[in-house]
N, CA and C atoms as an extended XYZ file, in Angstrom:
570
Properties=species:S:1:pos:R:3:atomname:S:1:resname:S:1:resid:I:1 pbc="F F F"
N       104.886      -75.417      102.213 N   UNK     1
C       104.814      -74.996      103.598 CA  UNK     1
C       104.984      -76.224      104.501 C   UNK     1
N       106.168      -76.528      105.026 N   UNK     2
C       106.300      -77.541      106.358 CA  UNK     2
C       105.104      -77.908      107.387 C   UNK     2
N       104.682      -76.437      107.633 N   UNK     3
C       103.611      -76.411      108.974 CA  UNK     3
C       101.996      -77.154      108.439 C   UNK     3
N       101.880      -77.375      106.625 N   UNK     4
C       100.547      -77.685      106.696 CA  UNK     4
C       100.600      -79.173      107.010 C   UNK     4
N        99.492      -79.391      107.552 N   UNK     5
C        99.619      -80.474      108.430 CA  UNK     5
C        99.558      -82.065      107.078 C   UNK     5
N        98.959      -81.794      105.622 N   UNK     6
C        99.543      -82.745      105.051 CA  UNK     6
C       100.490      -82.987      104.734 C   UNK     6
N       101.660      -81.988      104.659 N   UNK     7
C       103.421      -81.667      104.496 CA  UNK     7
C       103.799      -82.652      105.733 C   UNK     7
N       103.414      -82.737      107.039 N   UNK     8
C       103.894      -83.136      107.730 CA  UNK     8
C       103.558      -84.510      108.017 C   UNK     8
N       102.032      -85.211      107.534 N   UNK     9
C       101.695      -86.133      107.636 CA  UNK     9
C       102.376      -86.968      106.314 C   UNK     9
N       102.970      -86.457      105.216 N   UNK    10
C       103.950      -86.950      104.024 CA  UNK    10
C       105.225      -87.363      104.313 C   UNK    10
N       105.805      -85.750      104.961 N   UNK    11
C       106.922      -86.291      105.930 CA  UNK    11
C       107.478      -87.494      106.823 C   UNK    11
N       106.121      -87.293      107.100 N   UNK    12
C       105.949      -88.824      108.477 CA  UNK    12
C       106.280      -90.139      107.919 C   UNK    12
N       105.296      -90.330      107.115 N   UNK    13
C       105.363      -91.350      106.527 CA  UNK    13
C       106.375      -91.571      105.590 C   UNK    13
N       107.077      -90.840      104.727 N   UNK    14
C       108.066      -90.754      104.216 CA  UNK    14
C       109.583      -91.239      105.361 C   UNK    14
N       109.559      -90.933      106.372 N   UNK    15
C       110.397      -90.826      107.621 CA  UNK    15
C       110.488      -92.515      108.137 C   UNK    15
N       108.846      -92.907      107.930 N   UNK    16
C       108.252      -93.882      108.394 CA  UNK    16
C       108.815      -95.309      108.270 C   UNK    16
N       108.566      -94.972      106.375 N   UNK    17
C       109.738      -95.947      105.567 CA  UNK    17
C       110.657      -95.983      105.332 C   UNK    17
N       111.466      -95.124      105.407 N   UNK    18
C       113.232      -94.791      104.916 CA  UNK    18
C       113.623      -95.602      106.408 C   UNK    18
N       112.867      -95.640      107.067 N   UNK    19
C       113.280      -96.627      109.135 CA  UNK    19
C       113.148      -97.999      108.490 C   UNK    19
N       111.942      -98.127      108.026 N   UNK    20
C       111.652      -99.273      107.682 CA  UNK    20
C       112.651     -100.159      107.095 C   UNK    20
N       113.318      -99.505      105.581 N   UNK    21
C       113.715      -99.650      104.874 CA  UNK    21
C       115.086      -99.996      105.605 C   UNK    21
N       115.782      -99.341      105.991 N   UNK    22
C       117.215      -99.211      107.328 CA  UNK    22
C       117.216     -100.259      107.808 C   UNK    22
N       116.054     -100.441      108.778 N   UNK    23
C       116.092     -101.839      109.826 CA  UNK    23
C       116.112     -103.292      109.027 C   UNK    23
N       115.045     -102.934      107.668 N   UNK    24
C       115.371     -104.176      106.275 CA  UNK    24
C       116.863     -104.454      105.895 C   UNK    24
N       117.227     -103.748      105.531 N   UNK    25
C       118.510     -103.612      105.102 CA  UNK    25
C       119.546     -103.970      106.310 C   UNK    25
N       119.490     -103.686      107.265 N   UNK    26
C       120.941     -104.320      108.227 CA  UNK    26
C       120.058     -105.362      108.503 C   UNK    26
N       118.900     -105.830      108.688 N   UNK    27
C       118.116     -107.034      109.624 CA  UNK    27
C       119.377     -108.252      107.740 C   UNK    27
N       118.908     -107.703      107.128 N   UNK    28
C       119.547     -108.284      105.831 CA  UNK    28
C       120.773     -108.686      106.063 C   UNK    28
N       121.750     -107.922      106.039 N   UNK    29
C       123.059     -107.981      106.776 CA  UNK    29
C       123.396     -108.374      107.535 C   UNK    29
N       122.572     -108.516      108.671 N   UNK    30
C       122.732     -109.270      109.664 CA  UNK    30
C       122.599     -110.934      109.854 C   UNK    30
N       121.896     -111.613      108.954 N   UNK    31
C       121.920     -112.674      108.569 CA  UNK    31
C       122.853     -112.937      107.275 C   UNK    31
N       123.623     -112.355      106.624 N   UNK    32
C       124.167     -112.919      105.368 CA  UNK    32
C       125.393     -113.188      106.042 C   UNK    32
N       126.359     -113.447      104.821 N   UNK    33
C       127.830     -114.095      105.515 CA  UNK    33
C       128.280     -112.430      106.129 C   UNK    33
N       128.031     -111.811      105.679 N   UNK    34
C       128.672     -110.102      106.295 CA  UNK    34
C       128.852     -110.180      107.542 C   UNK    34
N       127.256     -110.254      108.172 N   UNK    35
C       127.235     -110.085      109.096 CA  UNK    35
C       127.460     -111.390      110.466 C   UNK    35
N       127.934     -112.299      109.928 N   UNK    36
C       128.593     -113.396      110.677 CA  UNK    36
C       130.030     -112.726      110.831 C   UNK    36
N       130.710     -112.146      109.738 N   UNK    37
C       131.676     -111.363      109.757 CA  UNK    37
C       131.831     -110.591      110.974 C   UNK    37
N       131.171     -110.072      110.744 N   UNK    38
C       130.750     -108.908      112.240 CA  UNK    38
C       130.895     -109.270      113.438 C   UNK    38
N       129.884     -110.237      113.774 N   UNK    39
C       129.546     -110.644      114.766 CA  UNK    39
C       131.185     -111.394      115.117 C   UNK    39
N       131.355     -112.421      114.195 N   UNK    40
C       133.135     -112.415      114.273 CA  UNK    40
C       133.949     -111.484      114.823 C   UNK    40
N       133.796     -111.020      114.103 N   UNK    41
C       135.308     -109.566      114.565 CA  UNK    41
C       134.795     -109.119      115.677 C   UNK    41
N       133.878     -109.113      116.299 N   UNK    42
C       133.197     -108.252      117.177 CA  UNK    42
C       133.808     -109.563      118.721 C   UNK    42
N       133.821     -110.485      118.479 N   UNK    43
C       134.308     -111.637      119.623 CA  UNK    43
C       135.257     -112.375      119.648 C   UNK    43
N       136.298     -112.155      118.384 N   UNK    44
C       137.298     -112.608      118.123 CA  UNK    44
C       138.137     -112.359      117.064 C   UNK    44
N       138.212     -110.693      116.880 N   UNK    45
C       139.182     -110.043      115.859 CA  UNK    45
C       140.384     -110.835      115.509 C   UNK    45
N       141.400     -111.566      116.356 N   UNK    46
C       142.158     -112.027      115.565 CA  UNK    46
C       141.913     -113.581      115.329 C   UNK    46
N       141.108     -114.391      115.459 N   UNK    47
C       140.639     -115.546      114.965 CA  UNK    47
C       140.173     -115.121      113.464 C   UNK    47
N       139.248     -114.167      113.186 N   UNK    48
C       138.960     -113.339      111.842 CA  UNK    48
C       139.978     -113.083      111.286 C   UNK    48
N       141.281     -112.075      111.418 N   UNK    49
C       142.405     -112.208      110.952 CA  UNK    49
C       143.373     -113.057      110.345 C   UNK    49
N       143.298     -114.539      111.345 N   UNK    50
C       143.841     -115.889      111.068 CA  UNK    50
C       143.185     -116.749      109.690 C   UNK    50
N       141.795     -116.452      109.846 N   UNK    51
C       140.764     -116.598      108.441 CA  UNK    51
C       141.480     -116.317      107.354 C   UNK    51
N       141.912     -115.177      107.181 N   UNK    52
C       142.286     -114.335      105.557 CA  UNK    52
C       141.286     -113.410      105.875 C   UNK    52
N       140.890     -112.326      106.476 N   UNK    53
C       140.001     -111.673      106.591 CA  UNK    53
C       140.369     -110.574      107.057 C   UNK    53
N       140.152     -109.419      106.716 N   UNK    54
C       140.455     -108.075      107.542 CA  UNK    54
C       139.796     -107.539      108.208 C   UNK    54
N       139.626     -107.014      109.491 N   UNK    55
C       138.680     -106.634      110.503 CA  UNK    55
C       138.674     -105.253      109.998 C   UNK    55
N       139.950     -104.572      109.809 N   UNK    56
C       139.845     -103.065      109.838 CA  UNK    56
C       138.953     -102.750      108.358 C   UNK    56
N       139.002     -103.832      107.203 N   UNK    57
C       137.590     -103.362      106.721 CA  UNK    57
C       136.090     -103.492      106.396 C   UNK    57
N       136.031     -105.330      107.345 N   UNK    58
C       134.818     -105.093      108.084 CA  UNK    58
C       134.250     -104.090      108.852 C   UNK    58
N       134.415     -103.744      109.564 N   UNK    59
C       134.668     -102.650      110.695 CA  UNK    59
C       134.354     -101.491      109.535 C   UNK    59
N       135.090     -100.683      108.611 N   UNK    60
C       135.100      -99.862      108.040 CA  UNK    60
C       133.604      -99.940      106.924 C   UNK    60
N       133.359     -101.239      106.412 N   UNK    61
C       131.639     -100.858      105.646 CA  UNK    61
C       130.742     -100.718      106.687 C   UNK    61
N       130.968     -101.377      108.108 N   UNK    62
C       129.742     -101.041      109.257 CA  UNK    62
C       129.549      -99.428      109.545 C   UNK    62
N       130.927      -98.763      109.362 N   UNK    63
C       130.688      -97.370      109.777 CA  UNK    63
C       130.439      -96.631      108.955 C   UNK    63
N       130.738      -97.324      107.926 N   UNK    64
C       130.461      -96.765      106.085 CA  UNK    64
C       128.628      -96.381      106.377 C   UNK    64
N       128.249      -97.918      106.150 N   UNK    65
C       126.640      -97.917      106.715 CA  UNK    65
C       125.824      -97.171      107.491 C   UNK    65
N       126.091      -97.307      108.707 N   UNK    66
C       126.013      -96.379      109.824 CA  UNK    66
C       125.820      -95.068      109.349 C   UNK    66
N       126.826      -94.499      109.191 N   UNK    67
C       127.197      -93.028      108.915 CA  UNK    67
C       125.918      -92.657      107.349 C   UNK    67
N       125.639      -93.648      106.392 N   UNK    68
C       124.626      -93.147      105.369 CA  UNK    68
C       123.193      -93.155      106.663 C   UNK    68
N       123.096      -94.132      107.060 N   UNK    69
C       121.779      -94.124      107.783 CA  UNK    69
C       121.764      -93.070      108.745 C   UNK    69
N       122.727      -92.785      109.238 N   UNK    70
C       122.348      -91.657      110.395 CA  UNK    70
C       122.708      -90.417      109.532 C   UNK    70
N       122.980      -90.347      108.284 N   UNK    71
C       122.488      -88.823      107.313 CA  UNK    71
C       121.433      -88.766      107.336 C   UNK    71
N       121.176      -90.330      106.588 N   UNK    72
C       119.308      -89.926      106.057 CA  UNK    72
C       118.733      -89.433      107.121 C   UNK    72
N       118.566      -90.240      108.745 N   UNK    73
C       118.241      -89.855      109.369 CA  UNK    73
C       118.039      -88.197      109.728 C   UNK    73
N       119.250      -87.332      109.733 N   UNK    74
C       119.271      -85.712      110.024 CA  UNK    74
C       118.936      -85.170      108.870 C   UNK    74
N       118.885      -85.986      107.388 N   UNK    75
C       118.187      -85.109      106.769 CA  UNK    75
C       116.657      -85.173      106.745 C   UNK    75
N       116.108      -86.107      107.430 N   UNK    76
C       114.800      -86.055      107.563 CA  UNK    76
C       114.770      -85.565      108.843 C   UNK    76
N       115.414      -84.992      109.635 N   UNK    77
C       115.069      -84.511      110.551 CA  UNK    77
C       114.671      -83.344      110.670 C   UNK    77
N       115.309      -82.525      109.606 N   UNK    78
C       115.685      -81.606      109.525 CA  UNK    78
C       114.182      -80.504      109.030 C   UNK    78
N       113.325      -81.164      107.969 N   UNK    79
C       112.265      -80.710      107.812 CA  UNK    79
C       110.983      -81.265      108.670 C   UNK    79
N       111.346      -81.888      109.216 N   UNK    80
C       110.040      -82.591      110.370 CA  UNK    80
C       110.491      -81.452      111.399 C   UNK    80
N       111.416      -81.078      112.412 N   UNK    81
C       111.642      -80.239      113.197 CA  UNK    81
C       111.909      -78.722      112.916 C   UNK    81
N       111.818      -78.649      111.696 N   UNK    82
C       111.958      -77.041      111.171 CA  UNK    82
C       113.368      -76.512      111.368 C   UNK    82
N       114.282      -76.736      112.240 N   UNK    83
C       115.719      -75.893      112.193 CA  UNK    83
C       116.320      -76.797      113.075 C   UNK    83
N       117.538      -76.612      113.026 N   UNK    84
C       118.539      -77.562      114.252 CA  UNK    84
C       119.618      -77.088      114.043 C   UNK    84
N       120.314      -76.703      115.588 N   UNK    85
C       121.288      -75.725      115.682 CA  UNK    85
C       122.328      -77.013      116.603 C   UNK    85
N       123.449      -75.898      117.236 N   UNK    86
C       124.122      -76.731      117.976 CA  UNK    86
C       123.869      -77.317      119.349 C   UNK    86
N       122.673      -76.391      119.529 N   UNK    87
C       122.024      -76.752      121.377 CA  UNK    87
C       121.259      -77.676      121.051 C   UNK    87
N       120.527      -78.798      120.064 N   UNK    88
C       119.996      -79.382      119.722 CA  UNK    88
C       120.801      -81.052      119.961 C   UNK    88
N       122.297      -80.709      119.915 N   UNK    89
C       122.902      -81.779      119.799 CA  UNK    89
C       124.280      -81.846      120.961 C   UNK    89
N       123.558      -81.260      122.261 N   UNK    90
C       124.198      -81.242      123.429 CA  UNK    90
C       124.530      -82.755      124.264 C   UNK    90
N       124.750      -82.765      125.409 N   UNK    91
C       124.723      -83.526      126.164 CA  UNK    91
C       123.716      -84.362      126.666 C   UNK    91
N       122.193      -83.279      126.823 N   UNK    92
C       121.025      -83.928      127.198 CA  UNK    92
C       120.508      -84.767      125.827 C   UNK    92
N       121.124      -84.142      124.740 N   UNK    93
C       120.187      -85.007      123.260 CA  UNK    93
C       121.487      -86.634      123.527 C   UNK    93
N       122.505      -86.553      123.574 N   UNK    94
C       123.410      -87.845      123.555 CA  UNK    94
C       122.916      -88.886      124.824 C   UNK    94
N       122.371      -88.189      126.110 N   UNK    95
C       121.822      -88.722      127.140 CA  UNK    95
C       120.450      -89.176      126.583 C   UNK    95
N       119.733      -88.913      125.944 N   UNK    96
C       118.359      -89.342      125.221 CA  UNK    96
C       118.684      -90.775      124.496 C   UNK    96
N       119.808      -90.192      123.414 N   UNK    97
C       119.793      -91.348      122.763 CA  UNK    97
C       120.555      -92.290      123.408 C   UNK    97
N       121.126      -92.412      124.348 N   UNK    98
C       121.441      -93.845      124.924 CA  UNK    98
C       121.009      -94.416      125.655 C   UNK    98
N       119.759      -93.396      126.409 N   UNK    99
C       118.826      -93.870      127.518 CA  UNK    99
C       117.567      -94.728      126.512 C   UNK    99
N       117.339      -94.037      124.840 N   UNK   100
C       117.107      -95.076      124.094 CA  UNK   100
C       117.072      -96.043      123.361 C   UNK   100
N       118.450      -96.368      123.514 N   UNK   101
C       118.994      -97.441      123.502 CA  UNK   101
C       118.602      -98.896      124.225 C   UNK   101
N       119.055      -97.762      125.595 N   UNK   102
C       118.940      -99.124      126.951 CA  UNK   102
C       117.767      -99.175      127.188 C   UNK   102
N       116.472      -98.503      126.897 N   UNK   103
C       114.953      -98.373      127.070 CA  UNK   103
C       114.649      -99.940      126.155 C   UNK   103
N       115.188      -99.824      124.847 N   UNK   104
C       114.544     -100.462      123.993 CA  UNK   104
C       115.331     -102.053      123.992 C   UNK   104
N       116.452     -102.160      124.323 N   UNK   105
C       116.763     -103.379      124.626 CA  UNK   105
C       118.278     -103.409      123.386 C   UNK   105
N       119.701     -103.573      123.846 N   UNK   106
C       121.166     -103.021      122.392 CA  UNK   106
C       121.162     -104.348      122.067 C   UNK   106
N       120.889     -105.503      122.267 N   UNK   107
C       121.017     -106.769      121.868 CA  UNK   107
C       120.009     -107.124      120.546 C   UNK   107
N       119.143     -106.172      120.427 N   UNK   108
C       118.211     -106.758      118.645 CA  UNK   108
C       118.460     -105.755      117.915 C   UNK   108
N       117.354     -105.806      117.353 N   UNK   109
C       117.553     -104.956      115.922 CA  UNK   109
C       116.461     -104.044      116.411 C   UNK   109
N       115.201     -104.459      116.726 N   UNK   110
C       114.072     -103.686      116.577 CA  UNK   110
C       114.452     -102.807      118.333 C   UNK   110
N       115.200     -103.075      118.858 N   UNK   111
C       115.183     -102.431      120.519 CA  UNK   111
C       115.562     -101.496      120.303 C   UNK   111
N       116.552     -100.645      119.841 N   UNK   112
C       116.996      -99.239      119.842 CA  UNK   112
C       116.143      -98.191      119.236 C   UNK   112
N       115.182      -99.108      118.269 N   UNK   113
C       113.987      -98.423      117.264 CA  UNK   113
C       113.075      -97.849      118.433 C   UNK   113
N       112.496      -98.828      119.249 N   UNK   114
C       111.104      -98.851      119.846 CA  UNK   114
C       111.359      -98.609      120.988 C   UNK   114
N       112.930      -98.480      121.475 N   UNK   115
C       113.577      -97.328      122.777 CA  UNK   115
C       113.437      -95.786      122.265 C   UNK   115
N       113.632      -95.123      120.873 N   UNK   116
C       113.728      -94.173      120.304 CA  UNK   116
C       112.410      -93.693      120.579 C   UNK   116
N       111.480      -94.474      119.622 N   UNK   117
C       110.019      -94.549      119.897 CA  UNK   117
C       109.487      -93.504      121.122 C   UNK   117
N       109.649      -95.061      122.003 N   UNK   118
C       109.124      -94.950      123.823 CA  UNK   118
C       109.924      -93.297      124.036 C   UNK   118
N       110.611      -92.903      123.926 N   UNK   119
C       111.618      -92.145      124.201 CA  UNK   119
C       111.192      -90.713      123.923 C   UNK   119
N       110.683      -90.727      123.137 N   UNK   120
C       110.245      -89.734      121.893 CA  UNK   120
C       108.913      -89.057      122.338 C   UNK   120
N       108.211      -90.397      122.712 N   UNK   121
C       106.704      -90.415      122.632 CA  UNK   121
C       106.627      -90.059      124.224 C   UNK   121
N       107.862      -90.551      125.426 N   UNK   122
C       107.431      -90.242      126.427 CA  UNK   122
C       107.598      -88.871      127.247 C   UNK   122
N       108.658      -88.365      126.449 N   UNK   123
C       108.912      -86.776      126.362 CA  UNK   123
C       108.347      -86.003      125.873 C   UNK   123
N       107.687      -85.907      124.562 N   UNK   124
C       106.253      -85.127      124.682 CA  UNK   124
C       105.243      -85.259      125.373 C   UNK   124
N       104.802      -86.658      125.709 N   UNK   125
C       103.711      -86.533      126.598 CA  UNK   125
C       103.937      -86.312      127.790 C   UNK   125
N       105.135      -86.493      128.432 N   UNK   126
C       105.019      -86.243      130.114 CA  UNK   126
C       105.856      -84.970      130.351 C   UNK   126
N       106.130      -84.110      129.410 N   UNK   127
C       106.318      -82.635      128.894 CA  UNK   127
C       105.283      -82.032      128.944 C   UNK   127
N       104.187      -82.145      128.321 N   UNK   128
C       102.918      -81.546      128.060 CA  UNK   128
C       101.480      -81.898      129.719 C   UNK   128
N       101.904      -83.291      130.144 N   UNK   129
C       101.266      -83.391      130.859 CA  UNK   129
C       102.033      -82.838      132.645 C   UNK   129
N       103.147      -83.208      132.786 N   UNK   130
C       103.878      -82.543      133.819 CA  UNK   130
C       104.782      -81.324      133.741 C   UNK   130
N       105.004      -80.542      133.158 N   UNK   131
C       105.882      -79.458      132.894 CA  UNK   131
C       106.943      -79.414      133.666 C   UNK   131
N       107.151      -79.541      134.734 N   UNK   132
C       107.900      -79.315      135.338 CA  UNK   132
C       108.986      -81.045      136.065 C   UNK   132
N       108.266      -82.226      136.125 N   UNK   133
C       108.475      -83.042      136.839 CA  UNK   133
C       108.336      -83.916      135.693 C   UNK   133
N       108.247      -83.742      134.501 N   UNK   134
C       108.374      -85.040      133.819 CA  UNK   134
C       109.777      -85.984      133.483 C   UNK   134
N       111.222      -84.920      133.893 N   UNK   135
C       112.519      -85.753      133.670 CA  UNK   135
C       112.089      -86.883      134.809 C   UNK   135
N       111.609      -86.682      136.266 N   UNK   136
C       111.715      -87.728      136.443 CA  UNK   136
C       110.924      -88.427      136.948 C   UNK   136
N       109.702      -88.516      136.042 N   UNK   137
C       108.911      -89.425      135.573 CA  UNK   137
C       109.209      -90.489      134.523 C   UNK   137
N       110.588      -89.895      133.268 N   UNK   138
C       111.034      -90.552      132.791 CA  UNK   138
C       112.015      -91.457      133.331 C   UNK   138
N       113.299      -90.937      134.102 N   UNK   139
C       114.166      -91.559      134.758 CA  UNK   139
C       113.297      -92.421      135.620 C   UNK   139
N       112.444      -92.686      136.499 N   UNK   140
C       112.125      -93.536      136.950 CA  UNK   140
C       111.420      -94.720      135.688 C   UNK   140
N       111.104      -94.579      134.554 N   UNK   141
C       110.336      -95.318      133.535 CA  UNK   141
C       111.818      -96.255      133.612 C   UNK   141
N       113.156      -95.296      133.312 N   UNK   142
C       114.117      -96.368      133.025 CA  UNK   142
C       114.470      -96.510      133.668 C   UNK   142
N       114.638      -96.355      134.978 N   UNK   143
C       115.018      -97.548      136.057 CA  UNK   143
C       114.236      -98.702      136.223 C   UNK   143
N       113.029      -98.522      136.510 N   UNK   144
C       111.993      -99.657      136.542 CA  UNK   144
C       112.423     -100.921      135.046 C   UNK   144
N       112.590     -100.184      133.960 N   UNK   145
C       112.747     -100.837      132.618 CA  UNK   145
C       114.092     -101.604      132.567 C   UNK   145
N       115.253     -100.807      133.398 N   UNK   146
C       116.294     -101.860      133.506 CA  UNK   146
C       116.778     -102.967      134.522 C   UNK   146
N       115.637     -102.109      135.593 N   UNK   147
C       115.329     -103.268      136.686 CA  UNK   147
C       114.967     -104.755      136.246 C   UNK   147
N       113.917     -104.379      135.730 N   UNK   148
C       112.772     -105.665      135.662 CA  UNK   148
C       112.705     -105.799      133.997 C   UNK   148
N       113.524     -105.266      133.218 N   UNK   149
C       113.394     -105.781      131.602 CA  UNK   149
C       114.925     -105.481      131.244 C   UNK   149
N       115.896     -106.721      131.860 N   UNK   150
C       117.050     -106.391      131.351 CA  UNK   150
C       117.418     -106.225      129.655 C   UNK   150
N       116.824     -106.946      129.372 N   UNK   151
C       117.282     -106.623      127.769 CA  UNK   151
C       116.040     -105.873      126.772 C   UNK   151
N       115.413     -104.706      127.438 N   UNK   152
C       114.791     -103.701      127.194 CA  UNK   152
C       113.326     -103.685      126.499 C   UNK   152
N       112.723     -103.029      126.642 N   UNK   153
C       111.145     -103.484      125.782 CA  UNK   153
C       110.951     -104.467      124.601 C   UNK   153
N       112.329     -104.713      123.776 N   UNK   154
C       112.245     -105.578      122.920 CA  UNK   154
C       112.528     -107.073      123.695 C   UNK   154
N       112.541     -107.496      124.900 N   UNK   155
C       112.366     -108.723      125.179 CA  UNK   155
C       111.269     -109.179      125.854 C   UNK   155
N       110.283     -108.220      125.852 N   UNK   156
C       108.875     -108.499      126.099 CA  UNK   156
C       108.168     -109.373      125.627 C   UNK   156
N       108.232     -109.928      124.072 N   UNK   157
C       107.744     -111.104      124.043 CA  UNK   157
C       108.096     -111.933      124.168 C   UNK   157
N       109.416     -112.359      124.791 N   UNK   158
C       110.376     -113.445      125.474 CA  UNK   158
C       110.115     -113.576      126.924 C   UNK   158
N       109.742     -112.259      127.360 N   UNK   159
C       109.229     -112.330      128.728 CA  UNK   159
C       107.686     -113.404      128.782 C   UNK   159
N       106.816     -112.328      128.044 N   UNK   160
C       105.205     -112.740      127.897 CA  UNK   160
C       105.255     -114.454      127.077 C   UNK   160
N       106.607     -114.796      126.334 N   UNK   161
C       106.061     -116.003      126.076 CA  UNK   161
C       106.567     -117.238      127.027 C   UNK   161
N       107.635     -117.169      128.052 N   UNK   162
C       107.541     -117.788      129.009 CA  UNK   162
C       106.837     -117.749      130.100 C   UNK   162
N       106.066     -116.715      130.375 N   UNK   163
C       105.012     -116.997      131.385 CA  UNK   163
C       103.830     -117.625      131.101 C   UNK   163
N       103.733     -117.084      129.641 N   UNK   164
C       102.417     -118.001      129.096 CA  UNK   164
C       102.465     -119.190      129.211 C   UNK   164
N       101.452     -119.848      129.626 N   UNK   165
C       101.248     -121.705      129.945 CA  UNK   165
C       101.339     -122.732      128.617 C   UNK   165
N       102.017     -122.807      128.148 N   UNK   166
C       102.381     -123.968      126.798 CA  UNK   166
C       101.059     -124.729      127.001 C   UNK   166
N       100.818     -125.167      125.932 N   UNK   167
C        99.601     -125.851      125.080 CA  UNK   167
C        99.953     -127.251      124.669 C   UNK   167
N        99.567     -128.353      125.169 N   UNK   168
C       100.188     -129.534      125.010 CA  UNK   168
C       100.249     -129.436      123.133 C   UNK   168
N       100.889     -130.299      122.416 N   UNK   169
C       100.726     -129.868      120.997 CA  UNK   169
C       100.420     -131.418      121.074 C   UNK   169
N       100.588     -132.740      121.848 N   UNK   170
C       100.179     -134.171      121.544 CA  UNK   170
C        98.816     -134.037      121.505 C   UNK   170
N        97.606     -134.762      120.289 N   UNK   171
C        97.050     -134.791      120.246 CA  UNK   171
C        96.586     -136.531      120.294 C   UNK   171
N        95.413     -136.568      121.251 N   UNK   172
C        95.177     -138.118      121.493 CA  UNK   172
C        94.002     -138.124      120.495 C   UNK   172
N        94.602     -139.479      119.650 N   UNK   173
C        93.395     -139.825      118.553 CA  UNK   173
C        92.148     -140.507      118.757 C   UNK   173
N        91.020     -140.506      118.192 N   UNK   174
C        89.829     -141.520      118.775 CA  UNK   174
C        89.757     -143.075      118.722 C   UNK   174
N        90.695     -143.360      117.489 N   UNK   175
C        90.979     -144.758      117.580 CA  UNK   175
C        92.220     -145.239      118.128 C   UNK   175
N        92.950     -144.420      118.781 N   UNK   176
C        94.246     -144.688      119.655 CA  UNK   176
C        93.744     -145.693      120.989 C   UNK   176
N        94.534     -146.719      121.130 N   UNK   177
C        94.363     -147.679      122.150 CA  UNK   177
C        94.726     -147.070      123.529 C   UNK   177
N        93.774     -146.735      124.570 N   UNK   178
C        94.393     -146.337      125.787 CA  UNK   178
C        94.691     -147.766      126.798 C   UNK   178
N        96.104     -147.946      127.503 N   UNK   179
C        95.978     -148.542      128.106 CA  UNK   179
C        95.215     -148.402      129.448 C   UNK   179
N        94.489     -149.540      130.225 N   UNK   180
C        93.768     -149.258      131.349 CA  UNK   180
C        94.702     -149.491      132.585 C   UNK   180
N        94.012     -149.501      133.583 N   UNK   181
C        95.080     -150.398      134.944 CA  UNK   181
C        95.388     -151.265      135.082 C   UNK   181
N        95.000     -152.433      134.483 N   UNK   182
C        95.167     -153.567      134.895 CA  UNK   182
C        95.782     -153.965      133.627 C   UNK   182
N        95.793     -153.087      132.386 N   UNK   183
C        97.308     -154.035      131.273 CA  UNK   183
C        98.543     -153.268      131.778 C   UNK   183
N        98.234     -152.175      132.356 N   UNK   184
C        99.588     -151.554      133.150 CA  UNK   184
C        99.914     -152.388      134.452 C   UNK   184
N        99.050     -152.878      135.301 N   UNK   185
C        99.799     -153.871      136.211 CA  UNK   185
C       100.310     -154.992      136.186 C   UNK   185
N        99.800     -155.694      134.668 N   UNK   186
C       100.196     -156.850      133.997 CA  UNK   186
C       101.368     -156.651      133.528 C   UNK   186
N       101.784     -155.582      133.218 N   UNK   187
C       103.112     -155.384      132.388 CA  UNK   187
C       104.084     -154.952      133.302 C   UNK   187
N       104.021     -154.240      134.573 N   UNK   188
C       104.870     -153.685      135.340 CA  UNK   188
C       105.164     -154.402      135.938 C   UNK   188
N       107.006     -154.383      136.513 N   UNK   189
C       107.513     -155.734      136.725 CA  UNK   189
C       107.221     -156.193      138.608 C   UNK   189
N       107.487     -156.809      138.932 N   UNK   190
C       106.789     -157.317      140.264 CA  UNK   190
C       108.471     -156.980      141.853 C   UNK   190
């Protein structure tokens, strides 16, 4: 039975890791020579070409990839949401997913995750809590978010770690010689 609530708490977690596992796996790729590949072809297809290298099938294992991960994805979707038809995968669901995209920040790895997330999490709750006025409670979330967090909730700790006040890391020793004023005026030239 789908609906008992440990079916669904299995699900979850099952759902939980197969993400996990996804974001492992390209975060992987993304650092090996592959994905220098990529990032190549992606800023200079025919410099890659000039290499000995073929873009059209770089290009072709990324969508290879892609396309397994976004199965797994609908097939786990498929028993977490109970049915999915064609009104499921309209205009407003393609407007979701690119508004969680740009929520979460297209420049990392973890931003499109934790845009999905935010996304997910902010449509049931401001569904349930506003019925009527929660689209734009959301649309204003992402304006504010692309206002003031251009490269999306995932650059928040790039934000929070430049405001934070740095910590000298020189440490003065107890038997370190301090100079006083007067070997500094002795030494400074006249």
């Amino acid at each position: 039975n789908l609906y008992d609530p440990e079916v669904k708490k299995n699900l979850y977690l099952i759902t939980a890791g197969l993400m996990i596992g996804c974001l492992v796996l390209v975060w992987q790729l993304y650092r090996s020579r592959y994905g220098e590949l990529l990032i190549a072809t992606r800023d200079a297809e025919e410099r890659v070409r000039f290499l000995g290298y073929d873009p059209a099938n770089i290009k072709l294992v990324a969508f290879v990839l892609a396309a397994v991960m976004a199965s797994i994805g609908g097939a786990m979707f498929v028993p977490i949401a109970g049915i999915i038809s064609p009104s499921n995968v309209d205009a407003a669901a393609s407007i979701m997913l690119i508004a969680g995209v740009a929520l979460g920040g297209r420049a990392s790895l973890l931003g499109p995750a934790l845009g999905a997330i935010a996304v997910g999490f902010g449509q049931s709750t401001l569904s349930e809590n506003f019925p009527t006025q929660w689209t734009y409670f959301q649309g204003a979330l992402f304006v504010v978010v692309i206002l003031f967090l251009p490269g999306g909730l995932a650059s928040l700790g790039s934000v929070f770690k430049a405001l934070w006040p740095r910590r000298s890391t020189s440490v003065v020793r107890e038997d370190a010689v301090v100079p006083s004023d007067a070997d500094t005026e002795a030494v400074a030239p006249a």
